[in-house]
Short mmCIF file of C-alpha atoms and ligand atoms in Angstrom, two decimals:
data_model
loop_
_atom_site.label_atom_id
_atom_site.label_comp_id
_atom_site.label_asym_id
_atom_site.label_seq_id
_atom_site.Cartn_x
_atom_site.Cartn_y
_atom_site.Cartn_z
CA MET A 135 137.23 114.29 125.55
CA ARG A 136 134.42 115.60 127.61
CA THR A 137 135.47 115.72 131.21
CA LEU A 138 133.60 113.24 133.29
CA LYS A 139 132.51 114.83 136.48
CA ILE A 140 131.78 112.29 139.10
CA ILE A 141 129.96 113.42 142.14
CA PHE A 142 129.67 110.45 144.42
CA SER A 143 129.59 112.86 147.29
CA LEU A 144 125.98 113.74 146.65
CA ILE A 145 125.09 110.22 147.62
CA SER A 146 127.43 110.02 150.58
CA THR A 147 126.42 113.47 151.83
CA LEU A 148 122.83 112.26 151.83
CA LEU A 149 123.84 109.14 153.73
CA LEU A 150 125.93 111.07 156.23
CA SER A 151 123.27 113.66 156.83
CA VAL A 152 120.94 111.11 158.41
CA PRO A 153 120.58 112.40 161.97
CA SER A 154 122.87 110.67 164.40
CA PHE A 155 123.30 111.30 168.11
CA SER A 156 127.00 110.61 167.92
CA GLN A 157 127.67 113.12 165.21
CA SER A 158 128.93 116.46 166.45
CA ASN A 159 128.43 119.72 164.62
CA LYS A 160 132.00 119.77 163.40
CA ASN A 161 131.19 116.74 161.30
CA MET A 162 128.40 118.47 159.46
CA SER A 163 129.02 118.67 155.74
CA LYS A 164 129.42 122.45 155.63
CA ASP A 165 132.54 122.28 157.79
CA LYS A 166 134.13 119.35 156.07
CA ILE A 167 137.26 119.66 153.99
CA LYS A 168 136.12 119.95 150.40
CA THR A 169 138.34 117.61 148.46
CA LEU A 170 138.75 117.00 144.75
CA ILE A 171 140.55 113.92 143.45
CA VAL A 172 141.91 114.57 139.96
CA ASP A 173 142.76 111.42 138.07
CA GLY A 174 142.84 110.01 134.55
CA GLN A 175 145.45 108.32 132.47
CA ASN A 176 147.73 106.19 134.58
CA ASN A 177 150.13 103.34 133.93
CA HIS A 178 148.80 101.64 137.07
CA GLU A 179 145.87 99.36 136.34
CA HIS A 180 144.28 99.78 139.80
CA TRP A 181 143.92 103.55 139.54
CA PRO A 182 140.10 103.81 139.37
CA LYS A 183 139.79 101.49 142.35
CA ILE A 184 142.42 103.47 144.28
CA THR A 185 140.51 106.71 143.67
CA TYR A 186 137.38 104.96 144.93
CA MET A 187 139.18 103.58 147.99
CA LEU A 188 140.58 106.99 148.90
CA LYS A 189 137.22 108.63 148.49
CA MET A 190 135.48 106.05 150.67
CA GLU A 191 138.11 106.10 153.42
CA MET A 192 138.30 109.87 153.49
CA GLU A 193 134.54 110.27 153.74
CA LYS A 194 134.37 107.54 156.38
CA SER A 195 136.72 109.63 158.54
CA GLY A 196 133.97 112.26 158.81
CA LEU A 197 136.42 115.04 157.92
CA PHE A 198 136.18 115.21 154.13
CA THR A 199 133.73 115.37 151.25
CA VAL A 200 135.27 114.08 148.05
CA ASP A 201 134.47 114.74 144.39
CA VAL A 202 136.33 113.28 141.44
CA GLU A 203 137.17 114.89 138.11
CA ARG A 204 138.65 112.58 135.54
CA SER A 205 140.69 113.71 132.56
CA ALA A 206 141.17 111.76 129.34
CA PHE A 207 142.53 108.24 129.69
CA THR A 208 143.24 105.13 127.72
CA TRP A 209 140.87 102.28 128.43
CA LYS A 210 142.66 99.77 130.60
CA GLY A 211 141.58 97.53 133.44
CA GLU A 212 137.93 97.35 132.44
CA GLU A 213 137.24 95.02 135.31
CA PHE A 214 138.34 97.58 137.88
CA LEU A 215 136.43 100.38 136.20
CA SER A 216 133.16 98.49 136.22
CA ASP A 217 133.62 97.05 139.72
CA TYR A 218 134.11 100.40 141.30
CA ALA A 219 131.15 102.19 139.81
CA ILE A 220 132.76 105.18 138.17
CA VAL A 221 129.65 107.10 137.34
CA GLY A 222 129.38 108.29 133.78
CA MET A 223 132.41 106.40 132.55
CA ASP A 224 131.84 105.28 129.03
CA LYS A 225 134.07 103.12 126.92
CA THR A 226 133.74 105.13 123.73
CA GLU A 227 134.78 108.32 125.48
CA ALA A 228 137.63 106.58 127.20
CA MET A 229 139.22 105.36 124.00
CA LYS A 230 139.71 108.84 122.59
CA ASP A 231 143.20 110.29 122.23
CA PRO A 232 144.62 110.66 125.73
CA LYS A 233 147.60 112.79 124.66
CA ALA A 234 145.63 115.87 125.56
CA ASP A 235 142.37 116.88 127.17
CA PRO A 236 141.61 120.43 125.99
CA ASP A 237 138.36 120.60 127.95
CA TYR A 238 139.72 119.56 131.32
CA SER A 239 139.04 122.45 133.66
CA PRO A 240 138.07 121.56 137.23
CA ASP A 241 136.94 124.47 139.39
CA PHE A 242 139.76 124.20 141.92
CA SER A 243 138.56 127.32 143.71
CA ALA A 244 135.52 125.38 144.97
CA TYR A 245 137.79 123.12 147.05
CA ASP A 246 140.16 123.17 150.02
CA LEU A 247 142.26 120.25 148.85
CA VAL A 248 143.24 118.52 145.61
CA ILE A 249 144.63 114.97 145.44
CA CYS A 250 146.49 113.87 142.31
CA ASN A 251 146.17 110.24 141.22
CA PHE A 252 147.90 110.16 137.85
CA GLY A 253 150.69 108.17 136.21
CA TRP A 254 153.66 109.19 134.08
CA ASN A 255 151.41 109.22 131.01
CA ALA A 256 148.82 111.70 132.36
CA ALA A 257 147.29 113.80 129.59
CA PRO A 258 148.86 117.28 129.87
CA TRP A 259 146.43 119.88 131.19
CA PRO A 260 145.43 122.91 129.14
CA GLU A 261 147.43 126.07 129.92
CA LYS A 262 144.48 127.79 131.57
CA THR A 263 143.84 124.79 133.84
CA LYS A 264 147.49 124.78 134.87
CA LYS A 265 147.35 128.50 135.69
CA ASP A 266 144.12 128.05 137.67
CA PHE A 267 145.74 125.26 139.63
CA GLU A 268 148.90 127.26 140.35
CA LYS A 269 146.76 130.14 141.55
CA PHE A 270 144.72 127.81 143.77
CA ILE A 271 147.83 126.42 145.48
CA LYS A 272 149.57 129.83 145.74
CA LYS A 273 146.53 131.24 147.49
CA GLY A 274 146.70 128.53 150.14
CA GLY A 275 145.05 125.47 148.63
CA GLY A 276 146.17 122.03 149.81
CA LEU A 277 147.66 119.37 147.57
CA VAL A 278 148.39 115.69 148.07
CA VAL A 279 150.43 113.72 145.52
CA PHE A 280 151.18 110.05 145.90
CA HIS A 281 153.11 107.38 144.07
CA ALA A 282 152.97 107.76 140.26
CA ALA A 283 151.65 111.34 140.43
CA ASP A 284 155.30 112.30 141.00
CA ASN A 285 156.02 110.89 137.54
CA SER A 286 153.45 113.17 135.88
CA PHE A 287 153.92 116.45 134.03
CA PRO A 288 157.74 116.59 133.78
CA GLU A 289 157.56 119.74 131.62
CA TRP A 290 155.35 121.72 133.98
CA LYS A 291 157.72 123.80 136.12
CA ALA A 292 155.26 124.82 138.84
CA TYR A 293 154.00 121.25 139.29
CA ASN A 294 157.57 120.05 139.80
CA GLN A 295 158.14 122.81 142.35
CA MET A 296 155.02 121.61 144.16
CA ILE A 297 156.02 117.92 144.26
CA GLY A 298 159.67 118.74 145.02
CA ILE A 299 161.11 115.57 143.54
CA GLY A 300 159.85 113.19 140.87
CA GLY A 301 160.86 110.34 138.62
CA TRP A 302 160.89 109.19 135.01
CA GLY A 303 159.61 111.50 132.22
CA ASP A 304 163.21 112.29 131.15
CA ARG A 305 163.91 114.00 134.45
CA THR A 306 167.69 114.36 134.89
CA GLU A 307 170.23 116.68 136.54
CA LYS A 308 168.65 119.52 134.54
CA ASP A 309 165.63 119.21 136.88
CA GLY A 310 167.45 119.33 140.22
CA PRO A 311 169.36 117.17 142.69
CA TYR A 312 168.76 113.66 143.94
CA VAL A 313 167.63 113.93 147.55
CA TYR A 314 168.24 111.22 150.17
CA TYR A 315 169.62 110.51 153.63
CA ASP A 316 172.96 108.81 154.15
CA ASP A 317 173.65 106.18 156.83
CA ASN A 318 174.68 108.91 159.27
CA GLY A 319 171.29 110.56 159.10
CA LYS A 320 172.54 113.44 156.95
CA LEU A 321 170.29 114.85 154.24
CA ILE A 322 172.13 114.80 150.91
CA ARG A 323 171.34 116.90 147.86
CA ASP A 324 173.29 115.19 145.11
CA ASN A 325 173.76 117.04 141.83
CA SER A 326 175.45 114.17 140.00
CA ALA A 327 174.21 113.41 136.50
CA GLY A 328 171.66 110.69 135.87
CA LYS A 329 168.11 109.68 135.28
CA ALA A 330 165.41 110.06 137.89
CA GLY A 331 163.22 107.30 139.21
CA SER A 332 163.56 103.56 139.54
CA HIS A 333 162.42 100.78 141.84
CA GLY A 334 163.20 97.17 142.51
CA PRO A 335 160.67 94.37 142.93
CA GLN A 336 157.71 95.10 145.17
CA HIS A 337 158.24 94.18 148.79
CA GLU A 338 157.33 95.22 152.32
CA TYR A 339 159.65 98.00 153.46
CA GLN A 340 160.29 99.97 156.59
CA ILE A 341 159.37 103.62 156.88
CA GLN A 342 161.65 105.59 159.18
CA ILE A 343 160.27 108.82 160.61
CA ARG A 344 162.80 111.69 160.44
CA ASN A 345 160.63 114.33 162.10
CA SER A 346 158.25 113.03 164.73
CA ASN A 347 157.14 116.55 165.72
CA HIS A 348 155.33 117.29 162.49
CA PRO A 349 151.51 117.07 162.78
CA ILE A 350 151.40 114.31 160.14
CA THR A 351 153.94 111.99 161.77
CA LYS A 352 153.43 112.88 165.44
CA GLY A 353 152.52 109.75 167.39
CA MET A 354 153.62 107.30 164.69
CA PRO A 355 156.17 104.70 165.78
CA GLU A 356 159.68 105.76 164.72
CA LYS A 357 159.75 102.82 162.28
CA TRP A 358 156.84 101.03 160.66
CA LEU A 359 156.45 98.47 157.94
CA GLN A 360 154.63 99.33 154.71
CA THR A 361 152.62 96.56 153.04
CA LYS A 362 153.96 95.23 149.71
CA ASP A 363 154.62 98.22 147.48
CA GLU A 364 157.15 99.74 145.11
CA LEU A 365 159.94 101.64 146.79
CA TYR A 366 160.76 104.58 144.55
CA ASP A 367 164.40 105.62 144.47
CA ARG A 368 166.62 108.15 142.65
CA LEU A 369 163.86 110.78 142.65
CA ARG A 370 165.12 114.27 141.81
CA GLY A 371 163.73 117.73 141.28
CA PRO A 372 163.93 121.32 142.49
CA ALA A 373 163.34 120.16 146.11
CA GLU A 374 162.77 123.73 147.29
CA ASN A 375 160.76 124.50 150.43
CA MET A 376 160.67 120.77 151.08
CA GLU A 377 161.07 118.78 154.28
CA VAL A 378 161.54 115.01 154.30
CA LEU A 379 159.37 113.62 157.11
CA ALA A 380 160.21 109.96 156.57
CA THR A 381 162.57 107.80 154.54
CA ALA A 382 162.71 104.16 153.45
CA TYR A 383 165.94 102.23 153.11
CA SER A 384 166.36 101.10 149.51
CA ALA A 385 168.36 97.90 149.96
CA GLU A 386 170.80 96.79 147.29
CA GLU A 387 169.53 93.20 147.62
CA GLN A 388 166.14 94.58 146.50
CA LYS A 389 167.87 96.16 143.48
CA GLY A 390 167.80 99.48 145.31
CA THR A 391 170.31 102.30 145.83
CA GLY A 392 171.66 101.56 149.29
CA ARG A 393 170.32 104.98 150.28
CA HIS A 394 167.56 106.11 152.60
CA GLU A 395 165.06 107.41 150.06
CA PRO A 396 162.45 110.08 150.82
CA ALA A 397 159.08 108.43 151.50
CA LEU A 398 156.94 111.20 153.04
CA MET A 399 157.56 114.87 152.35
CA VAL A 400 155.92 118.23 152.99
CA LEU A 401 156.39 121.34 150.89
CA ASN A 402 155.16 124.87 150.50
CA TYR A 403 154.31 126.60 147.27
CA GLY A 404 153.20 130.18 147.84
CA ASN A 405 150.72 129.89 150.71
CA GLY A 406 149.82 126.34 149.75
CA ARG A 407 150.76 123.21 151.70
CA ILE A 408 151.70 120.01 149.90
CA PHE A 409 151.99 116.45 151.17
CA HIS A 410 153.94 113.99 148.99
CA ASN A 411 153.80 110.23 149.64
CA ILE A 412 155.79 107.84 147.45
CA MET A 413 153.68 104.82 148.42
CA GLY A 414 150.48 103.47 146.85
CA HIS A 415 151.37 101.32 143.82
CA ALA A 416 148.45 98.86 143.92
CA ASP A 417 145.18 98.26 145.75
CA TYR A 418 146.93 96.01 148.30
CA SER A 419 149.48 98.80 148.99
CA VAL A 420 146.62 101.24 149.59
CA GLU A 421 144.94 98.77 151.99
CA SER A 422 147.94 99.34 154.28
CA VAL A 423 146.93 101.05 157.52
CA GLY A 424 150.24 102.93 157.40
CA PHE A 425 149.58 104.25 153.91
CA MET A 426 145.96 105.21 154.53
CA THR A 427 146.70 106.84 157.89
CA SER A 428 149.47 108.87 156.24
CA MET A 429 147.11 109.94 153.48
CA LEU A 430 144.30 110.94 155.84
CA ARG A 431 146.64 112.88 158.12
CA GLY A 432 148.56 114.37 155.18
CA SER A 433 145.30 115.46 153.58
CA GLU A 434 144.01 117.13 156.73
CA TRP A 435 147.34 118.90 157.23
CA ALA A 436 147.56 120.07 153.61
CA ALA A 437 144.07 121.54 153.85
CA THR A 438 144.19 123.04 157.36
CA GLY A 439 147.76 122.98 158.71
CA LYS A 440 146.60 120.74 161.58
CA VAL A 441 145.89 117.09 162.24
CA THR A 442 143.09 116.11 164.61
CA GLN A 443 143.04 112.38 163.84
CA GLU A 444 144.41 109.74 166.19
CA ILE A 445 146.90 107.09 165.11
CA PRO A 446 144.73 103.93 164.84
CA GLU A 447 145.38 100.99 167.16
CA ASN A 448 146.06 98.66 164.24
CA PHE A 449 148.88 100.89 162.95
CA PRO A 450 151.88 98.85 161.71
CA THR A 451 154.98 98.33 163.85
CA ALA A 452 158.67 98.19 162.91
CA ASP A 453 158.48 94.54 161.91
CA LYS A 454 154.80 93.93 161.23
CA SER A 455 152.76 95.53 158.47
CA SER A 456 149.00 96.01 158.86
CA SER A 457 146.28 95.97 156.22
CA VAL A 458 142.52 96.16 156.13
CA LYS A 459 140.98 94.42 153.15
CA PHE A 460 138.83 96.80 151.14
CA ASP A 461 135.55 95.48 149.80
ZN1 LIG B 58 153.88 101.85 140.76
#
Protein backbone atom coordinates (compact mmCIF):
# COMPACT_ATOMS: atom_id res chain seq x y z
CA MET A 1 0.00 0.00 0.00
CA ARG A 2 1.24 3.41 -0.83
CA THR A 3 2.17 5.20 2.34
CA LEU A 4 -0.13 8.05 3.06
CA LYS A 5 1.84 11.03 4.13
CA ILE A 6 -0.25 13.46 6.02
CA ILE A 7 1.13 16.86 6.59
CA PHE A 8 -1.37 18.74 8.66
CA SER A 9 1.49 20.76 10.01
CA LEU A 10 1.69 22.85 6.87
CA ILE A 11 -1.69 24.25 7.76
CA SER A 12 -0.98 24.67 11.45
CA THR A 13 2.45 26.19 10.80
CA LEU A 14 0.74 28.76 8.62
CA LEU A 15 -1.79 29.47 11.35
CA LEU A 16 0.86 29.69 14.05
CA SER A 17 3.09 31.93 12.02
CA VAL A 18 0.55 34.77 12.10
CA PRO A 19 2.41 37.49 13.99
CA SER A 20 1.52 37.62 17.65
CA PHE A 21 2.88 39.91 20.34
CA SER A 22 2.73 37.16 22.91
CA GLN A 23 4.77 34.72 20.92
CA SER A 24 8.43 34.61 21.86
CA ASN A 25 11.18 33.60 19.49
CA LYS A 26 11.53 30.21 21.10
CA ASN A 27 8.09 29.38 19.81
CA MET A 28 9.01 30.02 16.21
CA SER A 29 8.61 26.97 14.05
CA LYS A 30 12.32 26.50 13.35
CA ASP A 31 13.02 25.81 17.02
CA LYS A 32 10.09 23.55 17.63
CA ILE A 33 10.47 19.86 18.28
CA LYS A 34 9.92 18.13 14.96
CA THR A 35 7.62 15.25 15.71
CA LEU A 36 6.40 12.36 13.59
CA ILE A 37 3.45 10.24 14.66
CA VAL A 38 3.63 6.81 13.05
CA ASP A 39 0.35 4.96 13.07
CA GLY A 40 -1.66 2.46 11.05
CA GLN A 41 -3.29 -0.82 11.81
CA ASN A 42 -4.63 -0.91 15.33
CA ASN A 43 -7.16 -3.00 17.21
CA HIS A 44 -8.44 0.21 18.85
CA GLU A 45 -11.22 1.83 16.87
CA HIS A 46 -10.42 5.38 18.06
CA TRP A 47 -6.85 5.36 16.74
CA PRO A 48 -7.20 7.95 13.94
CA LYS A 49 -8.95 10.32 16.32
CA ILE A 50 -6.28 9.76 18.98
CA THR A 51 -3.53 10.61 16.48
CA TYR A 52 -5.46 13.76 15.61
CA MET A 53 -5.97 14.67 19.27
CA LEU A 54 -2.28 14.23 20.06
CA LYS A 55 -1.26 16.29 17.07
CA MET A 56 -3.62 19.12 17.98
CA GLU A 57 -2.68 19.18 21.67
CA MET A 58 1.03 19.00 20.95
CA GLU A 59 0.90 21.84 18.45
CA LYS A 60 -1.29 23.89 20.79
CA SER A 61 1.49 23.69 23.39
CA GLY A 62 3.68 25.76 21.07
CA LEU A 63 6.58 23.33 21.49
CA PHE A 64 6.01 20.83 18.68
CA THR A 65 5.27 20.54 14.98
CA VAL A 66 3.66 17.22 14.15
CA ASP A 67 3.50 15.21 10.93
CA VAL A 68 1.82 11.84 10.53
CA GLU A 69 2.89 8.87 8.43
CA ARG A 70 0.40 6.06 8.24
CA SER A 71 1.25 2.49 7.32
CA ALA A 72 -1.17 -0.07 5.91
CA PHE A 73 -4.32 -0.70 7.91
CA THR A 74 -7.61 -2.51 7.79
CA TRP A 75 -10.59 -0.26 7.31
CA LYS A 76 -12.37 0.06 10.63
CA GLY A 77 -14.17 2.88 12.36
CA GLU A 78 -15.08 4.78 9.21
CA GLU A 79 -16.92 7.34 11.26
CA PHE A 80 -13.79 8.30 13.17
CA LEU A 81 -11.67 8.41 10.04
CA SER A 82 -13.98 10.80 8.25
CA ASP A 83 -14.67 12.96 11.31
CA TYR A 84 -11.04 13.64 11.95
CA ALA A 85 -10.03 14.65 8.46
CA ILE A 86 -7.19 12.29 7.74
CA VAL A 87 -5.94 13.87 4.58
CA GLY A 88 -5.48 11.52 1.67
CA MET A 89 -7.09 8.55 3.35
CA ASP A 90 -8.91 6.50 0.81
CA LYS A 91 -11.07 3.49 1.41
CA THR A 92 -9.75 1.43 -1.49
CA GLU A 93 -6.17 1.85 -0.32
CA ALA A 94 -7.12 1.07 3.23
CA MET A 95 -8.66 -2.28 2.41
CA LYS A 96 -5.47 -3.71 0.96
CA ASP A 97 -3.61 -6.47 2.77
CA PRO A 98 -2.39 -5.03 6.07
CA LYS A 99 -0.08 -7.95 6.88
CA ALA A 100 2.79 -6.00 5.41
CA ASP A 101 3.58 -2.57 4.03
CA PRO A 102 6.70 -2.95 1.87
CA ASP A 103 6.75 0.74 0.94
CA TYR A 104 6.55 2.16 4.43
CA SER A 105 9.69 4.22 4.89
CA PRO A 106 9.35 7.44 6.88
CA ASP A 107 12.40 9.69 6.90
CA PHE A 108 13.03 9.47 10.64
CA SER A 109 16.21 11.51 10.31
CA ALA A 110 14.11 14.60 9.54
CA TYR A 111 12.63 14.51 13.06
CA ASP A 112 13.59 14.92 16.72
CA LEU A 113 10.84 12.67 18.05
CA VAL A 114 8.71 9.74 16.91
CA ILE A 115 5.44 8.72 18.58
CA CYS A 116 4.06 5.22 17.97
CA ASN A 117 0.29 4.78 17.86
CA PHE A 118 -0.15 1.17 16.76
CA GLY A 119 -1.97 -1.91 18.03
CA TRP A 120 -0.93 -5.54 18.36
CA ASN A 121 -1.80 -6.10 14.70
CA ALA A 122 0.47 -3.38 13.26
CA ALA A 123 1.76 -4.29 9.81
CA PRO A 124 5.43 -5.30 10.26
CA TRP A 125 7.84 -2.70 8.89
CA PRO A 126 10.26 -3.51 6.07
CA GLU A 127 13.77 -4.46 7.24
CA LYS A 128 15.30 -1.25 5.93
CA THR A 129 12.72 0.88 7.76
CA LYS A 130 13.44 -0.99 10.98
CA LYS A 131 17.18 -0.41 10.57
CA ASP A 132 16.63 3.29 9.81
CA PHE A 133 14.52 3.58 12.93
CA GLU A 134 17.08 1.80 15.13
CA LYS A 135 19.78 4.09 13.80
CA PHE A 136 17.61 7.16 14.47
CA ILE A 137 17.05 6.19 18.11
CA LYS A 138 20.66 5.05 18.68
CA LYS A 139 21.90 8.41 17.45
CA GLY A 140 19.79 10.22 20.03
CA GLY A 141 16.29 10.41 18.58
CA GLY A 142 13.34 10.53 20.97
CA LEU A 143 10.56 7.96 21.09
CA VAL A 144 7.18 7.88 22.81
CA VAL A 145 5.10 4.69 22.92
CA PHE A 146 1.72 4.52 24.56
CA HIS A 147 -0.93 1.92 25.26
CA ALA A 148 -1.28 -0.68 22.46
CA ALA A 149 2.03 0.30 20.83
CA ASP A 150 3.61 -1.91 23.50
CA ASN A 151 1.71 -4.82 21.96
CA SER A 152 3.24 -4.23 18.51
CA PHE A 153 6.15 -5.94 16.79
CA PRO A 154 6.81 -8.84 19.21
CA GLU A 155 9.45 -10.31 16.86
CA TRP A 156 11.47 -7.12 16.50
CA LYS A 157 14.24 -7.35 19.10
CA ALA A 158 15.37 -3.72 19.04
CA TYR A 159 11.79 -2.42 19.32
CA ASN A 160 11.26 -4.57 22.42
CA GLN A 161 14.50 -3.24 23.90
CA MET A 162 13.20 0.27 23.28
CA ILE A 163 9.78 -0.27 24.91
CA GLY A 164 11.26 -2.36 27.75
CA ILE A 165 8.12 -4.34 28.47
CA GLY A 166 5.13 -5.26 26.34
CA GLY A 167 2.10 -7.49 26.16
CA TRP A 168 0.32 -10.03 23.97
CA GLY A 169 1.85 -11.13 20.63
CA ASP A 170 2.96 -14.47 22.18
CA ARG A 171 5.34 -12.68 24.53
CA THR A 172 6.33 -15.07 27.35
CA GLU A 173 9.26 -15.77 29.68
CA LYS A 174 11.42 -16.12 26.56
CA ASP A 175 11.10 -12.32 26.16
CA GLY A 176 12.11 -11.27 29.67
CA PRO A 177 10.75 -10.84 33.19
CA TYR A 178 7.48 -9.45 34.46
CA VAL A 179 8.24 -6.11 36.10
CA TYR A 180 6.18 -4.63 38.96
CA TYR A 181 6.34 -3.16 42.45
CA ASP A 182 5.28 -5.13 45.50
CA ASP A 183 3.32 -3.67 48.44
CA ASN A 184 6.58 -2.75 50.18
CA GLY A 185 7.65 -0.51 47.34
CA LYS A 186 10.23 -2.98 46.04
CA LEU A 187 10.77 -3.31 42.30
CA ILE A 188 10.37 -6.96 41.30
CA ARG A 189 11.73 -8.60 38.17
CA ASP A 190 9.86 -11.88 38.02
CA ASN A 191 11.12 -14.57 35.66
CA SER A 192 8.24 -16.98 36.24
CA ALA A 193 6.68 -18.55 33.16
CA GLY A 194 3.54 -17.11 31.62
CA LYS A 195 1.91 -14.98 29.01
CA ALA A 196 2.37 -11.23 28.85
CA GLY A 197 -0.40 -8.68 28.90
CA SER A 198 -3.92 -8.59 30.25
CA HIS A 199 -6.36 -6.10 31.70
CA GLY A 200 -9.63 -6.09 33.55
CA PRO A 201 -12.65 -3.93 32.75
CA GLN A 202 -11.96 -0.26 32.08
CA HIS A 203 -12.11 1.93 35.15
CA GLU A 204 -10.58 5.03 36.71
CA TYR A 205 -7.33 4.11 38.42
CA GLN A 206 -4.75 5.81 40.55
CA ILE A 207 -1.29 6.58 39.26
CA GLN A 208 1.40 6.53 41.94
CA ILE A 209 4.59 8.43 41.21
CA ARG A 210 7.73 6.45 42.15
CA ASN A 211 10.27 9.09 41.17
CA SER A 212 9.14 12.67 41.65
CA ASN A 213 12.58 14.06 40.74
CA HIS A 214 12.43 13.06 37.10
CA PRO A 215 11.70 15.98 34.72
CA ILE A 216 8.52 14.26 33.48
CA THR A 217 6.94 13.67 36.91
CA LYS A 218 8.41 16.59 38.85
CA GLY A 219 5.59 18.68 40.31
CA MET A 220 2.88 16.06 39.79
CA PRO A 221 0.94 15.08 42.91
CA GLU A 222 2.29 11.82 44.35
CA LYS A 223 -1.00 10.13 43.41
CA TRP A 224 -3.48 11.09 40.72
CA LEU A 225 -6.52 9.52 39.18
CA GLN A 226 -6.56 8.53 35.52
CA THR A 227 -9.85 8.85 33.64
CA LYS A 228 -11.56 5.59 32.59
CA ASP A 229 -8.98 3.48 30.81
CA GLU A 230 -7.56 -0.02 30.56
CA LEU A 231 -4.98 -0.87 33.19
CA TYR A 232 -2.42 -3.11 31.52
CA ASP A 233 -0.88 -5.77 33.73
CA ARG A 234 1.57 -8.70 33.40
CA LEU A 235 3.71 -6.80 30.89
CA ARG A 236 7.14 -8.37 30.36
CA GLY A 237 10.19 -7.85 28.22
CA PRO A 238 13.94 -7.22 28.34
CA ALA A 239 13.39 -4.23 30.69
CA GLU A 240 16.99 -3.08 30.26
CA ASN A 241 18.02 0.54 30.85
CA MET A 242 14.50 1.15 32.12
CA GLU A 243 13.22 3.16 35.06
CA VAL A 244 9.63 2.94 36.29
CA LEU A 245 8.48 6.49 37.05
CA ALA A 246 4.94 5.60 38.12
CA THR A 247 2.83 2.56 38.86
CA ALA A 248 -0.89 1.78 39.06
CA TYR A 249 -2.35 -0.71 41.51
CA SER A 250 -4.05 -3.51 39.59
CA ALA A 251 -6.78 -4.54 42.04
CA GLU A 252 -7.99 -8.12 42.15
CA GLU A 253 -11.60 -6.89 42.35
CA GLN A 254 -10.97 -5.31 38.92
CA LYS A 255 -9.74 -8.69 37.66
CA GLY A 256 -6.19 -7.45 38.09
CA THR A 257 -2.98 -8.94 39.50
CA GLY A 258 -2.86 -7.44 42.98
CA ARG A 259 0.45 -5.88 41.93
CA HIS A 260 1.56 -2.31 41.37
CA GLU A 261 1.99 -2.36 37.59
CA PRO A 262 4.33 -0.03 35.69
CA ALA A 263 2.36 2.88 34.22
CA LEU A 264 5.01 5.41 33.16
CA MET A 265 8.54 4.39 32.24
CA VAL A 266 11.67 5.92 30.76
CA LEU A 267 14.38 4.04 28.91
CA ASN A 268 17.56 4.55 26.96
CA TYR A 269 18.52 2.84 23.76
CA GLY A 270 21.93 3.94 22.54
CA ASN A 271 21.81 7.73 22.87
CA GLY A 272 18.05 7.78 22.44
CA ARG A 273 15.51 8.57 25.15
CA ILE A 274 12.21 6.71 25.32
CA PHE A 275 9.03 7.48 27.23
CA HIS A 276 6.52 4.63 27.65
CA ASN A 277 2.98 5.27 28.89
CA ILE A 278 0.54 2.38 29.32
CA MET A 279 -2.53 4.64 29.25
CA GLY A 280 -4.60 5.84 26.29
CA HIS A 281 -7.12 3.14 25.33
CA ALA A 282 -9.93 5.34 23.97
CA ASP A 283 -10.66 8.96 23.11
CA TYR A 284 -12.12 9.57 26.60
CA SER A 285 -8.89 8.17 28.17
CA VAL A 286 -6.84 10.56 26.04
CA GLU A 287 -9.04 13.51 27.11
CA SER A 288 -7.62 12.98 30.61
CA VAL A 289 -5.51 15.93 31.74
CA GLY A 290 -3.21 13.45 33.49
CA PHE A 291 -2.68 11.43 30.33
CA MET A 292 -2.17 14.42 28.04
CA THR A 293 0.14 16.21 30.47
CA SER A 294 2.22 13.03 30.77
CA MET A 295 2.40 12.74 27.00
CA LEU A 296 3.39 16.37 26.45
CA ARG A 297 6.05 16.26 29.16
CA GLY A 298 7.24 12.80 28.11
CA SER A 299 7.51 13.96 24.51
CA GLU A 300 9.53 17.04 25.40
CA TRP A 301 11.84 14.99 27.62
CA ALA A 302 12.34 12.26 25.00
CA ALA A 303 13.28 14.87 22.42
CA THR A 304 15.41 17.21 24.56
CA GLY A 305 16.13 15.63 27.96
CA LYS A 306 14.32 18.53 29.66
CA VAL A 307 10.79 19.59 30.48
CA THR A 308 9.86 23.27 30.41
CA GLN A 309 6.08 22.86 30.73
CA GLU A 310 4.16 23.60 33.91
CA ILE A 311 1.75 21.14 35.51
CA PRO A 312 -1.69 22.57 34.57
CA GLU A 313 -4.02 23.81 37.31
CA ASN A 314 -6.72 21.33 36.32
CA PHE A 315 -4.38 18.37 36.85
CA PRO A 316 -6.14 15.41 38.55
CA THR A 317 -5.79 14.73 42.26
CA ALA A 318 -5.55 11.45 44.20
CA ASP A 319 -9.31 10.98 44.23
CA LYS A 320 -10.57 13.13 41.38
CA SER A 321 -9.83 12.59 37.70
CA SER A 322 -9.85 15.53 35.28
CA SER A 323 -10.79 15.60 31.60
CA VAL A 324 -11.18 18.21 28.91
CA LYS A 325 -13.65 17.24 26.21
CA PHE A 326 -12.03 17.30 22.79
CA ASP A 327 -14.04 18.72 19.93
ZN1 LIG B 1 -6.79 -0.82 24.83
